[in-house]
GROMACS .gro file of C-alpha atoms in nm:
model
  121
    1UNK     CA    1   1.185   2.107   0.216
    2UNK     CA    2   1.027   2.206  -0.116
    3UNK     CA    3   1.197   1.915  -0.294
    4UNK     CA    4   1.061   1.677  -0.029
    5UNK     CA    5   0.710   1.817  -0.083
    6UNK     CA    6   0.743   1.776  -0.461
    7UNK     CA    7   0.854   1.411  -0.421
    8UNK     CA    8   0.564   1.334  -0.188
    9UNK     CA    9   0.317   1.514  -0.415
   10UNK     CA   10   0.445   1.313  -0.714
   11UNK     CA   11   0.394   0.986  -0.522
   12UNK     CA   12   0.036   1.083  -0.444
   13UNK     CA   13  -0.019   1.181  -0.808
   14UNK     CA   14   0.112   0.842  -0.922
   15UNK     CA   15  -0.116   0.665  -0.673
   16UNK     CA   16  -0.420   0.859  -0.795
   17UNK     CA   17  -0.323   0.780  -1.154
   18UNK     CA   18  -0.321   0.412  -1.058
   19UNK     CA   19  -0.662   0.452  -0.897
   20UNK     CA   20  -0.796   0.602  -1.220
   21UNK     CA   21  -0.660   0.303  -1.415
   22UNK     CA   22  -0.839   0.069  -1.174
   23UNK     CA   23  -1.166   0.262  -1.201
   24UNK     CA   24  -1.151   0.273  -1.582
   25UNK     CA   25  -1.033  -0.084  -1.648
   26UNK     CA   26  -1.136  -0.315  -1.364
   27UNK     CA   27  -1.500  -0.423  -1.351
   28UNK     CA   28  -1.444  -0.621  -1.030
   29UNK     CA   29  -1.346  -0.301  -0.850
   30UNK     CA   30  -1.684  -0.156  -0.942
   31UNK     CA   31  -1.853  -0.453  -0.774
   32UNK     CA   32  -1.648  -0.392  -0.459
   33UNK     CA   33  -1.732  -0.020  -0.467
   34UNK     CA   34  -2.104  -0.091  -0.513
   35UNK     CA   35  -2.102  -0.331  -0.218
   36UNK     CA   36  -1.911  -0.069  -0.017
   37UNK     CA   37  -2.179   0.193  -0.081
   38UNK     CA   38  -2.453  -0.055   0.017
   39UNK     CA   39  -2.269  -0.152   0.337
   40UNK     CA   40  -2.216   0.213   0.432
   41UNK     CA   41  -2.584   0.293   0.377
   42UNK     CA   42  -2.696  -0.007   0.583
   43UNK     CA   43  -2.440   0.089   0.849
   44UNK     CA   44  -2.575   0.442   0.873
   45UNK     CA   45  -2.931   0.313   0.898
   46UNK     CA   46  -2.826   0.061   1.165
   47UNK     CA   47  -2.659   0.311   1.401
   48UNK     CA   48  -2.348   0.100   1.432
   49UNK     CA   49  -2.101   0.127   1.717
   50UNK     CA   50  -1.754   0.269   1.668
   51UNK     CA   51  -1.600  -0.080   1.679
   52UNK     CA   52  -1.844  -0.209   1.417
   53UNK     CA   53  -1.748   0.080   1.189
   54UNK     CA   54  -1.380   0.008   1.247
   55UNK     CA   55  -1.432  -0.358   1.153
   56UNK     CA   56  -1.625  -0.265   0.840
   57UNK     CA   57  -1.384   0.005   0.723
   58UNK     CA   58  -1.085  -0.223   0.780
   59UNK     CA   59  -1.256  -0.506   0.590
   60UNK     CA   60  -1.351  -0.280   0.301
   61UNK     CA   61  -0.998  -0.139   0.281
   62UNK     CA   62  -0.847  -0.488   0.282
   63UNK     CA   63  -1.074  -0.617   0.005
   64UNK     CA   64  -1.014  -0.317  -0.220
   65UNK     CA   65  -0.640  -0.322  -0.148
   66UNK     CA   66  -0.616  -0.691  -0.231
   67UNK     CA   67  -0.810  -0.633  -0.552
   68UNK     CA   68  -0.560  -0.362  -0.650
   69UNK     CA   69  -0.261  -0.584  -0.564
   70UNK     CA   70  -0.417  -0.872  -0.756
   71UNK     CA   71  -0.458  -0.648  -1.060
   72UNK     CA   72  -0.097  -0.529  -1.034
   73UNK     CA   73   0.022  -0.891  -1.023
   74UNK     CA   74  -0.190  -0.974  -1.329
   75UNK     CA   75  -0.044  -0.677  -1.520
   76UNK     CA   76   0.310  -0.783  -1.425
   77UNK     CA   77   0.251  -1.145  -1.530
   78UNK     CA   78   0.108  -1.025  -1.863
   79UNK     CA   79   0.425  -0.823  -1.925
   80UNK     CA   80   0.661  -1.108  -1.836
   81UNK     CA   81   0.470  -1.390  -2.004
   82UNK     CA   82   0.400  -1.309  -2.367
   83UNK     CA   83   0.206  -1.624  -2.445
   84UNK     CA   84   0.004  -1.876  -2.246
   85UNK     CA   85   0.206  -2.025  -1.966
   86UNK     CA   86   0.078  -2.269  -1.703
   87UNK     CA   87   0.294  -2.114  -1.431
   88UNK     CA   88   0.172  -1.764  -1.522
   89UNK     CA   89  -0.186  -1.887  -1.491
   90UNK     CA   90  -0.106  -2.036  -1.149
   91UNK     CA   91   0.040  -1.703  -1.034
   92UNK     CA   92  -0.275  -1.519  -1.142
   93UNK     CA   93  -0.500  -1.781  -0.982
   94UNK     CA   94  -0.312  -1.769  -0.651
   95UNK     CA   95  -0.327  -1.388  -0.645
   96UNK     CA   96  -0.700  -1.404  -0.714
   97UNK     CA   97  -0.736  -1.657  -0.432
   98UNK     CA   98  -0.584  -1.407  -0.188
   99UNK     CA   99  -0.854  -1.159  -0.286
  100UNK     CA  100  -1.119  -1.428  -0.249
  101UNK     CA  101  -1.001  -1.519   0.102
  102UNK     CA  102  -1.007  -1.156   0.217
  103UNK     CA  103  -1.349  -1.109   0.057
  104UNK     CA  104  -1.489  -1.413   0.239
  105UNK     CA  105  -1.349  -1.279   0.566
  106UNK     CA  106  -1.510  -0.941   0.496
  107UNK     CA  107  -1.843  -1.115   0.435
  108UNK     CA  108  -1.807  -1.291   0.772
  109UNK     CA  109  -1.735  -0.955   0.938
  110UNK     CA  110  -2.043  -0.811   0.768
  111UNK     CA  111  -2.261  -1.098   0.888
  112UNK     CA  112  -2.130  -1.053   1.243
  113UNK     CA  113  -2.179  -0.676   1.238
  114UNK     CA  114  -2.519  -0.685   1.071
  115UNK     CA  115  -2.637  -1.008   1.232
  116UNK     CA  116  -2.932  -0.836   1.390
  117UNK     CA  117  -3.043  -0.719   1.044
  118UNK     CA  118  -3.145  -1.075   0.952
  119UNK     CA  119  -3.449  -1.028   1.175
  120UNK     CA  120  -3.576  -0.762   0.933
  121UNK     CA  121  -3.645  -1.020   0.663
   0.00000   0.00000   0.00000
């Protein structure tokens, strides 16, 4: 049981180490985190329903997760491809597109959830 706990603890430690790398090295993650804070503040001020919060949290988690996966793919491509390679660029572009698609979907969710907020302006 203790060995199992040590293995699980090590996995969490590795994951947090990866998070620290993302926070230190990825400017785009900071943009996502800033938008997350803004969305949470607006959500609190808007007295959202449980289902609206679920939609927002799921959208935020997806965008940040895709950003992390995109970064991992970029790191891997950089290791494998030592010099400029058209196929390596395509791989990076396609991975970035996945993040873009999820981000656009999250924006749509935000517009749907906060649709009533447009009347404030």
